[in-house]
XYZ file of C-alpha atoms in Angstrom:
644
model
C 62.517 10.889 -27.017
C 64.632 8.592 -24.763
C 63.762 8.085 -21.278
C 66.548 6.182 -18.795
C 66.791 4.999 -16.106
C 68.998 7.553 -14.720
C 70.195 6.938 -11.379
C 70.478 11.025 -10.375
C 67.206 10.180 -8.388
C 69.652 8.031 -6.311
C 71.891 9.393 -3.732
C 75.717 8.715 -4.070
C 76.712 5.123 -5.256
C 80.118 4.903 -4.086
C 81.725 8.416 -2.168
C 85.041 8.037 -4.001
C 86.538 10.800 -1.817
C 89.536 13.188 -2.665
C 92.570 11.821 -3.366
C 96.157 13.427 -3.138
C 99.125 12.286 -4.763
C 98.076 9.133 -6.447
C 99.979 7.089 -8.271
C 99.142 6.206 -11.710
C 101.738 5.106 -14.551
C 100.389 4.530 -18.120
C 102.076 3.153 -21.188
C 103.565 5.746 -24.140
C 107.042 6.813 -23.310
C 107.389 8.921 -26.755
C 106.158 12.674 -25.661
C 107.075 14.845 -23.042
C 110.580 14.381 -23.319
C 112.620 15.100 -20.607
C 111.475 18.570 -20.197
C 110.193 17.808 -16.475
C 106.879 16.947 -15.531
C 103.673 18.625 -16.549
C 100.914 19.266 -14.856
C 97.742 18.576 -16.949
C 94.249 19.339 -15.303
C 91.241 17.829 -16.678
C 88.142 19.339 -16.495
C 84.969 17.262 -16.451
C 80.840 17.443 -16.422
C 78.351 15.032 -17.497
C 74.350 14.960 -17.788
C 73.365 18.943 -17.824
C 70.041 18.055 -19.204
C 67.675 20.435 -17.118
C 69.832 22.699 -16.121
C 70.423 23.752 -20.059
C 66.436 25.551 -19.594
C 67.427 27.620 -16.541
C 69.577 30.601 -15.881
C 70.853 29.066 -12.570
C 73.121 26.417 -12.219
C 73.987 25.931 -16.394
C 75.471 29.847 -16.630
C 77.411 29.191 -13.213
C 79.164 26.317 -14.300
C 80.106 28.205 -17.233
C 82.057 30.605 -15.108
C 83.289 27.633 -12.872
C 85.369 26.638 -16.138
C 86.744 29.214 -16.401
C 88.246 30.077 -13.188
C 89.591 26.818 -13.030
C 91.401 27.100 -16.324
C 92.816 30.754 -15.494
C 93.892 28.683 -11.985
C 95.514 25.749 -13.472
C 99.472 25.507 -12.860
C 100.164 23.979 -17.027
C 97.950 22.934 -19.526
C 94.096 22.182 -19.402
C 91.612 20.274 -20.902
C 87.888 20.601 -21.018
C 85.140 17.593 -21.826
C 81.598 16.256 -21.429
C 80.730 13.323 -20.288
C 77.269 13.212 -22.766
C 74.062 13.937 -22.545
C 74.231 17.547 -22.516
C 71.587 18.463 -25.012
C 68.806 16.918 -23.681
C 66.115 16.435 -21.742
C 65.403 20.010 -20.954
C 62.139 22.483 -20.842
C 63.063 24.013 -24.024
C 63.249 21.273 -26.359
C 60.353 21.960 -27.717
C 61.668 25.658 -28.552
C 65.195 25.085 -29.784
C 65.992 21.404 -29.546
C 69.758 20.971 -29.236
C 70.441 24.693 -29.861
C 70.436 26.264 -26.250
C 72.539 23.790 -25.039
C 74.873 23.826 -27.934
C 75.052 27.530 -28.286
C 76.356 28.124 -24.179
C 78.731 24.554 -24.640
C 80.040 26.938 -28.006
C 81.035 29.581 -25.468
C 82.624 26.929 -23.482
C 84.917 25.498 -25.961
C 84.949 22.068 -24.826
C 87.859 19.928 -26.377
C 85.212 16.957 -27.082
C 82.142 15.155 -25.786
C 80.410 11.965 -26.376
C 77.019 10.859 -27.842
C 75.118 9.902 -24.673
C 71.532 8.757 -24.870
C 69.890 11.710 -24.618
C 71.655 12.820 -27.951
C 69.189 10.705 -29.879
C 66.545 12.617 -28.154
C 65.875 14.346 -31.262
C 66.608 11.246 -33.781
C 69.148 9.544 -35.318
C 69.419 11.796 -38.419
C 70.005 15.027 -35.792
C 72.726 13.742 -34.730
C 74.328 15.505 -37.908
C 72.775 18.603 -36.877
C 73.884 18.617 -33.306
C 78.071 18.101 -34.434
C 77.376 20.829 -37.156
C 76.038 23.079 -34.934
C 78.545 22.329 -32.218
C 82.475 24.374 -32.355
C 83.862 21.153 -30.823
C 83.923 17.404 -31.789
C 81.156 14.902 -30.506
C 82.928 11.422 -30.023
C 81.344 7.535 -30.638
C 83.920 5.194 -30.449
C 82.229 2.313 -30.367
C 79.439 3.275 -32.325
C 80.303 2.708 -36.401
C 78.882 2.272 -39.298
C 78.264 -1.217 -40.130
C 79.672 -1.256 -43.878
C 82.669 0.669 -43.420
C 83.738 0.676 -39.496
C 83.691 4.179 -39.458
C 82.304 6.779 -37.069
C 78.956 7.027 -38.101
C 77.797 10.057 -39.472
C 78.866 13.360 -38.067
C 80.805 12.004 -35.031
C 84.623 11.261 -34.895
C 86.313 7.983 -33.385
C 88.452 9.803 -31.741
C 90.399 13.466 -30.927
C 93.632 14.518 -30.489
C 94.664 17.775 -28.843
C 98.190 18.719 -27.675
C 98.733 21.534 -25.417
C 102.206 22.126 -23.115
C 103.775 19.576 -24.933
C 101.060 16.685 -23.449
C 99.402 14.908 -26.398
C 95.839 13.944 -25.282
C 94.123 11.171 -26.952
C 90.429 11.287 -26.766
C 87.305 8.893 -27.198
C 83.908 8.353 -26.649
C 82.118 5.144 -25.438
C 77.868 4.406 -24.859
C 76.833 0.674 -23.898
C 74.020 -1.076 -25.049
C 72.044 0.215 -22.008
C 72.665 4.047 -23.122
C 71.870 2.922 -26.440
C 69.634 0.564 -27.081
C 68.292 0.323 -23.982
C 67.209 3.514 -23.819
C 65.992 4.932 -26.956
C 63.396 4.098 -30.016
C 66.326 3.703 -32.471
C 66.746 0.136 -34.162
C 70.354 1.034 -34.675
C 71.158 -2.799 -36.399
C 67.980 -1.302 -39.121
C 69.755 1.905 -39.507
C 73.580 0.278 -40.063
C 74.925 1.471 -36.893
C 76.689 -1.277 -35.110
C 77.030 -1.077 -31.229
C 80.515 -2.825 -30.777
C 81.684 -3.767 -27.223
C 83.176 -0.729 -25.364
C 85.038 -2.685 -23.125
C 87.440 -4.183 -26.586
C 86.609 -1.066 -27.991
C 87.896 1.076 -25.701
C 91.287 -0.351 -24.756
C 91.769 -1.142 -27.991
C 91.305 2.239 -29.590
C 93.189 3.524 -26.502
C 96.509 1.080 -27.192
C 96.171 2.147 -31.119
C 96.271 5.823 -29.818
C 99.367 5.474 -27.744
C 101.798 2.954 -30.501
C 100.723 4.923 -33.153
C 99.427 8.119 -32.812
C 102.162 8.846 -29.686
C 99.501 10.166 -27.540
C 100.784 10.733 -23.244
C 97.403 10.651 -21.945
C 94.063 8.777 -22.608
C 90.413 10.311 -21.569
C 87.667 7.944 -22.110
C 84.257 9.655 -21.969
C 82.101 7.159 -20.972
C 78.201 7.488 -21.218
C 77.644 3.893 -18.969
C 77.802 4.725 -15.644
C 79.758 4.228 -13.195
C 79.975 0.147 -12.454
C 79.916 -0.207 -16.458
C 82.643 2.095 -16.388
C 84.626 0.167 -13.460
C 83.879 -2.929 -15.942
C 85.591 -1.135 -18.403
C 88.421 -0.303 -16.059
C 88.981 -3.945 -15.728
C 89.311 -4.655 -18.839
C 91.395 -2.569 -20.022
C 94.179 -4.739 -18.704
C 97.418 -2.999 -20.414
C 95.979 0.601 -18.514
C 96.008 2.359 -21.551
C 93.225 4.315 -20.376
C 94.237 7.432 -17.504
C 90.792 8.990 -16.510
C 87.089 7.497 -17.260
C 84.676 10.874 -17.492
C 81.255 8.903 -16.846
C 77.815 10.226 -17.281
C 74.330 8.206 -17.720
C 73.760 7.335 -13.978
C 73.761 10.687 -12.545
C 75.851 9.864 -9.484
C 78.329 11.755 -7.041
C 81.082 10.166 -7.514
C 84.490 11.505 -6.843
C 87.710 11.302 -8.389
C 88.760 7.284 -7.371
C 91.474 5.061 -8.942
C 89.517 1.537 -9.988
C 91.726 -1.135 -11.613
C 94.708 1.339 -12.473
C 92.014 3.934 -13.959
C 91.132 6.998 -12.259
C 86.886 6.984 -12.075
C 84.954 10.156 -12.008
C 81.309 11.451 -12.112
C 80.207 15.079 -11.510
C 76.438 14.144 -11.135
C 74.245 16.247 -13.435
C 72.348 19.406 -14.441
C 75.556 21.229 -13.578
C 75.970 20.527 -9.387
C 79.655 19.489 -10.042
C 82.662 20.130 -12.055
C 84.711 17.646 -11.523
C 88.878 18.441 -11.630
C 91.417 16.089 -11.875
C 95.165 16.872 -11.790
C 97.558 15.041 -13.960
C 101.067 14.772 -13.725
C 102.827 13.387 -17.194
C 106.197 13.054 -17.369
C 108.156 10.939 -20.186
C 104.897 10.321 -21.997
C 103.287 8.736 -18.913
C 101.080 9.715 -16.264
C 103.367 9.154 -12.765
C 100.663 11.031 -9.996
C 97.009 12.289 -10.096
C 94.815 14.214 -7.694
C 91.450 15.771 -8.287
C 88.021 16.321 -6.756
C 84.763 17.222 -7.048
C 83.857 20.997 -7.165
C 80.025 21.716 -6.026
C 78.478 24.662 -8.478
C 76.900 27.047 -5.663
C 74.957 30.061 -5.896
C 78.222 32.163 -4.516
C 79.567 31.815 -7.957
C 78.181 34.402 -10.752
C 76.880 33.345 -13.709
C 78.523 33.780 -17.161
C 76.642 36.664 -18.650
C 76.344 35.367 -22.409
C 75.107 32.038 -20.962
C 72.519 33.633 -18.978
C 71.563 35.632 -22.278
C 71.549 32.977 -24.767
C 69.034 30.392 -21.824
C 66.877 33.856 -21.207
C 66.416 34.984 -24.811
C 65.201 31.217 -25.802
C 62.617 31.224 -22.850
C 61.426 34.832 -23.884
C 60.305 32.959 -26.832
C 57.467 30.966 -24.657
C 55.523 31.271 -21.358
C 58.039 29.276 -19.072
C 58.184 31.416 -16.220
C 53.690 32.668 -16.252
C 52.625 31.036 -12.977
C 50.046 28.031 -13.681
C 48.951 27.463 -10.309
C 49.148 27.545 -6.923
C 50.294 24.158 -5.016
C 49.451 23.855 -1.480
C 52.150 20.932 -0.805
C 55.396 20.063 -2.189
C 55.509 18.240 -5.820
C 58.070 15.907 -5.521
C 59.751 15.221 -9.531
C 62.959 13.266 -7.917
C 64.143 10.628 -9.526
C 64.591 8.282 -6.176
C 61.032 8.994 -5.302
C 59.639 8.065 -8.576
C 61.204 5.040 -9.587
C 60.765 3.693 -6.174
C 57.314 4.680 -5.333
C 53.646 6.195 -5.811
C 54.067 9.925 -5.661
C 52.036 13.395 -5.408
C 53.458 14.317 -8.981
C 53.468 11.396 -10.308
C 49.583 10.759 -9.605
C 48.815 14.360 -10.794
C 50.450 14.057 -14.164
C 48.723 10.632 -14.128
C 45.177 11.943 -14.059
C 46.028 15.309 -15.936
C 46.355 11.681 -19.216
C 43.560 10.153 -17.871
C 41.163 12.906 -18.187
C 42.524 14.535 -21.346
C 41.344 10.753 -22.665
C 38.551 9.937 -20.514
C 40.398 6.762 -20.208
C 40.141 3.746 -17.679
C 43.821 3.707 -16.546
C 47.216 6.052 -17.324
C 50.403 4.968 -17.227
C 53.918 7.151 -17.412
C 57.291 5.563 -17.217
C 59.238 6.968 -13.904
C 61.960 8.442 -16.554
C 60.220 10.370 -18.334
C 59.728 12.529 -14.712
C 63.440 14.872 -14.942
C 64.648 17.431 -12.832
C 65.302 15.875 -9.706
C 63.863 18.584 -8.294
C 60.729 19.322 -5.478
C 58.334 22.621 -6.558
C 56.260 24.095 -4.224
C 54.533 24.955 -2.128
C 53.554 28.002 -4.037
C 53.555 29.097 -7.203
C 54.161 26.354 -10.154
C 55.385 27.757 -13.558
C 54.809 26.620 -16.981
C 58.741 25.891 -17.209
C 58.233 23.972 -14.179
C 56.088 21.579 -15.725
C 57.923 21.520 -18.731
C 61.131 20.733 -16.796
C 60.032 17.630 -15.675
C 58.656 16.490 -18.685
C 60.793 18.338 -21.210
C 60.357 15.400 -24.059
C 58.369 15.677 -27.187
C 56.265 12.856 -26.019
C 52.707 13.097 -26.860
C 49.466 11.522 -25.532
C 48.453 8.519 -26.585
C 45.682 6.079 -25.305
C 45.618 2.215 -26.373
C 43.429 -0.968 -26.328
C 44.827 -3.647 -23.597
C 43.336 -6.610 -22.417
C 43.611 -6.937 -18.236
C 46.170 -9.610 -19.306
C 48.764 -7.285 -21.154
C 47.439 -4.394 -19.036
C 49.167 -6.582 -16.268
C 52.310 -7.592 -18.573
C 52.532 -4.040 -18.640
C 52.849 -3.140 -15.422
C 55.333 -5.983 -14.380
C 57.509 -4.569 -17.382
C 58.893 -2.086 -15.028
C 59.187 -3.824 -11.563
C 63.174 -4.079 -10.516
C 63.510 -6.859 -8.143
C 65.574 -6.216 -4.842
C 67.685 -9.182 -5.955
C 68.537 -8.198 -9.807
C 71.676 -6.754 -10.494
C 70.334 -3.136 -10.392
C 68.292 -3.830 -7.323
C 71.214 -5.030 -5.584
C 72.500 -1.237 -6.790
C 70.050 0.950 -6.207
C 67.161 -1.177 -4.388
C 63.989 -2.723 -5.918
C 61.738 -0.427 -7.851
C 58.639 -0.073 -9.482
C 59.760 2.148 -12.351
C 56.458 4.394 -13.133
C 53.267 6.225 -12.239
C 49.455 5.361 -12.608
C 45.874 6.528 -12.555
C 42.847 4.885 -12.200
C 44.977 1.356 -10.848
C 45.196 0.252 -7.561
C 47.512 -2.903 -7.004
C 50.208 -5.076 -5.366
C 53.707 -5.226 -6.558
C 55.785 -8.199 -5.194
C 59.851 -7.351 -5.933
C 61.148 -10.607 -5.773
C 62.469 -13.357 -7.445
C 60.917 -16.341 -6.273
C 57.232 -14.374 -6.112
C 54.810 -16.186 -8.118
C 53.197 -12.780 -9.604
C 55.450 -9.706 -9.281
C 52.179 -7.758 -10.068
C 48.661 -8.917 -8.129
C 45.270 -7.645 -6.534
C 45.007 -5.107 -9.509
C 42.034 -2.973 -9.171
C 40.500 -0.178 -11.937
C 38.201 2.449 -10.905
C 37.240 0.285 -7.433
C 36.569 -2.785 -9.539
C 38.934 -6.076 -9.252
C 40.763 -6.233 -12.374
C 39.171 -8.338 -14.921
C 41.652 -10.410 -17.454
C 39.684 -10.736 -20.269
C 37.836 -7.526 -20.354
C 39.389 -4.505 -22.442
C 40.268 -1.425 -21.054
C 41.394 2.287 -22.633
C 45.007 3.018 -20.767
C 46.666 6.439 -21.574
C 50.447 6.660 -21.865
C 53.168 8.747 -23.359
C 54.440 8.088 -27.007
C 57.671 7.136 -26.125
C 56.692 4.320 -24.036
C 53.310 3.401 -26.558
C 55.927 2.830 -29.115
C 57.880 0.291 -26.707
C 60.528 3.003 -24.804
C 61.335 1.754 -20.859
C 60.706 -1.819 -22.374
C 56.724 -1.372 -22.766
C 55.353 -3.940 -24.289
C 52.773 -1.752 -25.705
C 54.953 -1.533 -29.678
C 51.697 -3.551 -31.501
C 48.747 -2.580 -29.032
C 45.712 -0.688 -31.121
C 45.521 3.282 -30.803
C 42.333 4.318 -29.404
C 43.143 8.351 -29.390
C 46.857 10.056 -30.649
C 45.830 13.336 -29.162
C 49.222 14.940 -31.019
C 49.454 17.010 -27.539
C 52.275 17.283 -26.181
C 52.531 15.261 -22.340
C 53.645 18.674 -20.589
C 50.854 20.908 -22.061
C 48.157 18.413 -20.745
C 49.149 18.707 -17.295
C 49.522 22.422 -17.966
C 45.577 22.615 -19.515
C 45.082 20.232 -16.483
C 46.119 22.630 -13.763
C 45.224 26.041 -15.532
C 41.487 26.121 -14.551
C 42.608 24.745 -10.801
C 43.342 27.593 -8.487
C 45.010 25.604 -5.796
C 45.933 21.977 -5.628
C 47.003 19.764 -2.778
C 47.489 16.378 -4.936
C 48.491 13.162 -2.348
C 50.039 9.896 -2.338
C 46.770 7.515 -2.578
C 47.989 4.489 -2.357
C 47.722 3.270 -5.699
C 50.695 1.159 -5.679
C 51.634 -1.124 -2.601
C 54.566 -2.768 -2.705
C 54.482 -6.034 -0.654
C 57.201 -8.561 0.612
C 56.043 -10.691 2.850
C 52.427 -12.094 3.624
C 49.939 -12.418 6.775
C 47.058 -15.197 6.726
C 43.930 -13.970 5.477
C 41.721 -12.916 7.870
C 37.774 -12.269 8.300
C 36.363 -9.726 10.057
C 33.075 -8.188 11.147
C 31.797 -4.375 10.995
C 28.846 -2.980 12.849
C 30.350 0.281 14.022
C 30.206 -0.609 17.751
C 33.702 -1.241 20.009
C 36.561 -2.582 18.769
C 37.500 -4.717 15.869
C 41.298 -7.469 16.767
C 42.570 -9.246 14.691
C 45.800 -11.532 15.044
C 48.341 -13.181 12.670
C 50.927 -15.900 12.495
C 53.428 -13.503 11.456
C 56.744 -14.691 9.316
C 59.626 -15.769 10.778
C 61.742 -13.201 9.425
C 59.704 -10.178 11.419
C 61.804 -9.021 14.091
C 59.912 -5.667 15.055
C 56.990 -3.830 13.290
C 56.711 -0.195 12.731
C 53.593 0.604 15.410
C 52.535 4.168 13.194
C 53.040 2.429 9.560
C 50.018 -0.197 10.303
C 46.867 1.048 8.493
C 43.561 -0.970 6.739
C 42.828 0.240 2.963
C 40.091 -0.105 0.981
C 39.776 -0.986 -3.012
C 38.789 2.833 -3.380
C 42.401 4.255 -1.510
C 40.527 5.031 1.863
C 42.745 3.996 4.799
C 42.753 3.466 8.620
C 45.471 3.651 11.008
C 45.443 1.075 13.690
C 45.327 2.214 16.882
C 47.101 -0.487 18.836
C 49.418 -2.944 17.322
C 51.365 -5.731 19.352
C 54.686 -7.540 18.176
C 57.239 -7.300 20.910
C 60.505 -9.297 20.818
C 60.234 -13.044 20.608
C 56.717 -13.030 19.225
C 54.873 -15.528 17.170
C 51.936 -13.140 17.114
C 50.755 -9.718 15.416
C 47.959 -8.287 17.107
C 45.888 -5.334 14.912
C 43.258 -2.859 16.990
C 41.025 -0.771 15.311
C 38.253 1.422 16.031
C 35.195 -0.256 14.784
C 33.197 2.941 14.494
C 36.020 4.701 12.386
C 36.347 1.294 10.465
C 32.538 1.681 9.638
C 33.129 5.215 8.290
C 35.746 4.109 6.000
C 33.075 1.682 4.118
C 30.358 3.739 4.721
C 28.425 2.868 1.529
C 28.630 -0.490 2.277
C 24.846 -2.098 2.972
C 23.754 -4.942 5.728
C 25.688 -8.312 4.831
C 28.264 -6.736 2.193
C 31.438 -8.501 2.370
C 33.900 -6.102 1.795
C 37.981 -6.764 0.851
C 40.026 -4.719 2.765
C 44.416 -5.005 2.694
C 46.265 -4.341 5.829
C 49.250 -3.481 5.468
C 52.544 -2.857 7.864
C 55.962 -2.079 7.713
C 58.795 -3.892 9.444
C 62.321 -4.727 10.341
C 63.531 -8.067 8.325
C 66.122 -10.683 9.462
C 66.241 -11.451 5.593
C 65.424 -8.836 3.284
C 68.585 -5.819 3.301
C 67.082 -2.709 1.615
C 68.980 -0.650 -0.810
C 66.332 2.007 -0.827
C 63.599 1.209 1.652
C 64.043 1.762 5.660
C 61.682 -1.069 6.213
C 59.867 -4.685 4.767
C 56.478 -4.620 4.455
C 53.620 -7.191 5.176
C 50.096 -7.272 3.635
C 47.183 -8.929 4.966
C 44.057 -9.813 2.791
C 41.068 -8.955 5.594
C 37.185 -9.817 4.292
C 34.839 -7.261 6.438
C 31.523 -8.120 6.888
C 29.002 -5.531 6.857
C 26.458 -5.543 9.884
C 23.639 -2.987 10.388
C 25.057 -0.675 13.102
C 23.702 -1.111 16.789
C 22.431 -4.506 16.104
C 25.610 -5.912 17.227
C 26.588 -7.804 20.348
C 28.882 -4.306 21.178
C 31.579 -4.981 19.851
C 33.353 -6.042 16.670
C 34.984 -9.225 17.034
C 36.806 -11.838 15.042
C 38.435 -15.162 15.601
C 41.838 -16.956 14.170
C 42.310 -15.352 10.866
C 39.847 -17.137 8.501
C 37.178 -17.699 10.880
């Protein structure tokens, strides 16, 4: 149901990095009295998701726990950071249940409601706790006429073991809320109240009067929210923030007198911290990250429970046959066109023999490459393990536009600055410009469907998911008029897609080109005979340009790499050579005196621009070729200063 913007496509956000014999003293001086220190280890994972439809990683992690708590010197504890019962390939089978039913065999001391707990609606949430052995925790989530936890979760949990009293609570912000769900929580009297007063708050009311030694947070905000938090919390009340949401590697750190940790997702990590509490406070910490690996067996009644749900459907029948690698990571999606992302693409387009299809770069899970070889039915549905249908709508070329700029990420928002600029989803049928700046004047431009310049005024039949038709991923698409609810589920049409396809080799196209900096426009004429040069006053922030990144495209996604390209060191100048011959086979259906618009486009190093993501900047030419009947020509292709 909910599709983030989870940040496991990225790679680590901050290393963290072990650290041994910390320092760390917190507030309650009325438990563990006197008897000499104890040493409290805190076990940790966020975000399985996936993993929860395999028996890999999920059933390893399982067994993970449990040598570390037969290892630990004193007490343990055992949480989740949220987001453990969703998205994963059996959803559609057993909802929460799979999850739940291993997490059962886990006996967790608590977890919190992460995004991905609504995946199933707000009224499942009831379900979920009263299926689950262990307490599901929402702090800062209450019910707006009486304060309390709203319905089935607790404010808060208190275990005690060695003498330690552990006070524990649960914390979403509005971006794991909100932000990334359907639910109008204000309509359903659910109030989201600030979790950094929550938090500290709750966590100051736990040590005066409940006498609690220690504090866990489980925070579903990720990490900077969750440094934010940190901050704030400026009586440190808090010990240890467990984060989930952002997917991140991100070791055991102190941040503003609160130790930080995130164990990435679909079970990679377990992260262990060490706590030594003495006189009710915490005096020294040290913990790490421990990386799940294949060396470690998996828990045999996880592995049943994950393998006697995917007996109940075709998840591991082979599909077909892919001839390249299908890249489902989240970095590569939400940054760029991909091979996957254009295949599930078309698989919506021609299930509703639509114009254009559109799927948010969220909705893609797994993290995760398949192929080359054979792709499985679970494959498929563990990248798009949501109950989100196919539906195509009515836009204008105006909101089909609005649409598309919905989801571009400028390199200089707050998240850009993060995690680098981004264009946030896939498309069929579109070819187009994306600009991700600030100042640009259109952040989306030179849109073309099916070949033909986009047209504002003219209606056109775009396929999409539900989630995003009903405004998930901030869509503006909540009003637009339903041309087709197929009631099909997105997986199974790029299942029915592939199933008559023996082989396929899908490729990056093209489609979407992002741009930061522009060339002139230049003119240019084709006769298939020589060579065609053209030169450009190039900006002043180009110091170099990538020679084997240079290439001319067409409307339809046909492209030609220059040959010879000239910017050296101190140059004003960008000099382009192509092959005129080769640039006459690329627009070979072009006739005698057809002008035809062509986009060069070229990567290159920036004195301005610092990429988060991105090696490079990129430039874009517009180039007009005129169309000359071949052999009539004076020999050779030729052109002047760009617009002549």
């Amino acid at each position: 149901m909910s599709r983030d913007r989870d940040y496991g496509r990225r790679e680590v956000l901050r290393a963290g990095g072990i650290v041994l014999g910390g320092s760390l003293v917190s507030g309650s001086t009325t438990a563990a009295d006197g008897d000499g220190p104890t040493t409290l280890t805190l076990l940790s994972y966020n975000d399985v998701q996936t993993a929860a439809a395999e028996d890999k990683d999920f059933p390893r992690l399982v067994t993970l726990i449990e040598q570390r708590r037969a290892a630990a010197d004193g007490p343990v504890v055992v949480v989740g950071g949220g987001d453990q019962i969703g998205p994963h390939a059996l959803s559609p089978i057993s909802q929460w249940r799979a999850p739940v039913d291993v997490l059962n065999g886990v006996q967790p001391d608590a977890d919190v409601i992460g995004n991905h707990e609504f995946d199933y609606g707000l009224d499942a949430i009831s379900d979920v706790t009263a299926d689950s052995k262990f307490p599901w925790l929402a702090t800062n989530l209450v019910d707006s006429e009486t304060g309390e936890a709203f319905d089935g979760t607790k404010s808060n949990h208190i275990v005690e073991r060695g003498g330690v009293r552990v006070g524990i609570i649960g914390l979403a912000d509005k971006g794991a809320t909100t932000g990334k769900t359907n639910i109008d929580f204000e309509a359903e009297g659910i109030t989201i109240e600030d979790y950094t007063e929550t938090g500290p708050a709750e966590a100051k009311r736990l040590r005066e009067e409940e006498g609690v030694d220690v504090v866990v947070a489980l925070a579903h905000t990720g990490v900077p929210d969750a440094e934010a938090l940190a901050e704030a919390d400026t009586d440190d009340d808090i010990d240890v923030l467990v984060v989930g949401d952002d997917e991140i590697v991100y070791r055991p750190t102190e941040q503003s007198g609160t130790i930080v940790s995130e164990a990435e997702a679909r079970a990679n990590y377990l992260s262990e911290i060490e706590l030594t509490v003495e006189d009710g406070s915490v005096t020294s910490w040290e913990g790490d990250l421990l990386e799940v690996t294949d060396d470690i067996e998996k828990d045999p009644d996880a592995s049943r429970i994950i393998n006697e749900y995917r007996a109940e459907v075709s998840l591991d029948s082979p599909v077909v046959e892919s001839a390249v690698p299908l890249d489902a990571t989240f970095s590569s999606n939400y940054h760029r066109e991909t091979n996957y992302g254009n295949l599930i693409t078309d698989a919506m387009r021609e299930r509703t023999d639509a114009d254009v299809a559109i799927t948010n770069a969220g909705g893609i899970r797994s993290d995760s490459v398949y192929g080359p070889g054979e792709i499985t039915g679970g494959d498929i549905f563990n990248t798009l393990p949501f109950p989100n249908t196919v539906v195509s709508l009515e836009l204008t070329g105006e909101e089909l536009v609005e649409t598309l700029e919905s989801q571009v990420v400028t390199l200089e928002s707050a998240t850009g600055q993060s995690f680098g600029e981004e264009i946030s989803q896939q498309t069929s049928g579109l070819r187009f410009e994306w600009v991700p700046h600030e100042d640009a004047d259109e952040l989306i431009r030179d849109v073309y469907v099916g070949g033909e310049p986009l047209d504002l005024d003219e209606t056109y039949e775009v396929a999409v998911n539900s989630f995003i038709a009903n405004g998930g991923s901030g869509y503006p698409l909540e009003d637009k008029p339903v041309i087709d609810d197929t009631g099909e589920l997105q997986a199974t049409t790029v299942v029915d897609y592939l199933e008559p396809r023996e082989t396929i080799a899908p490729t990056v196209e093209g489609r979407m080109q992002r741009v930061d900096r522009d060339l002139p426009d230049a003119s240019v004429t084709v006769d298939g005979n020589g060579k065609v040069v053209t030169q450009f006053d190039a900006p002043d922030d180009v110091r170099s340009v990538a020679e084997d990144t240079v290439a001319v495209w067409t409307p339809e996604g046909d492209h030609l790499d220059a040959e010879h390209v000239a910017f050296g060191e101190g140059d004003e100048t960008l000099v382009v050579r192509v092959d005129d011959g080769d640039l006459a086979d690329t627009i070979e259906d072009a006739d005698d005196g057809d002008e035809i618009p062509l986009n060069l486009y070229a990567e290159y190093e920036s004195s301005e621009f610092d990429h988060i993501y991105f090696e490079r900047s990129r430039l874009n030419a517009d180039v007009t070729a005129t169309v000359r009947e071949r052999g009539r020509g004076r020999g050779r292709g030729r052109v002047g200063p760009p617009g002549n």
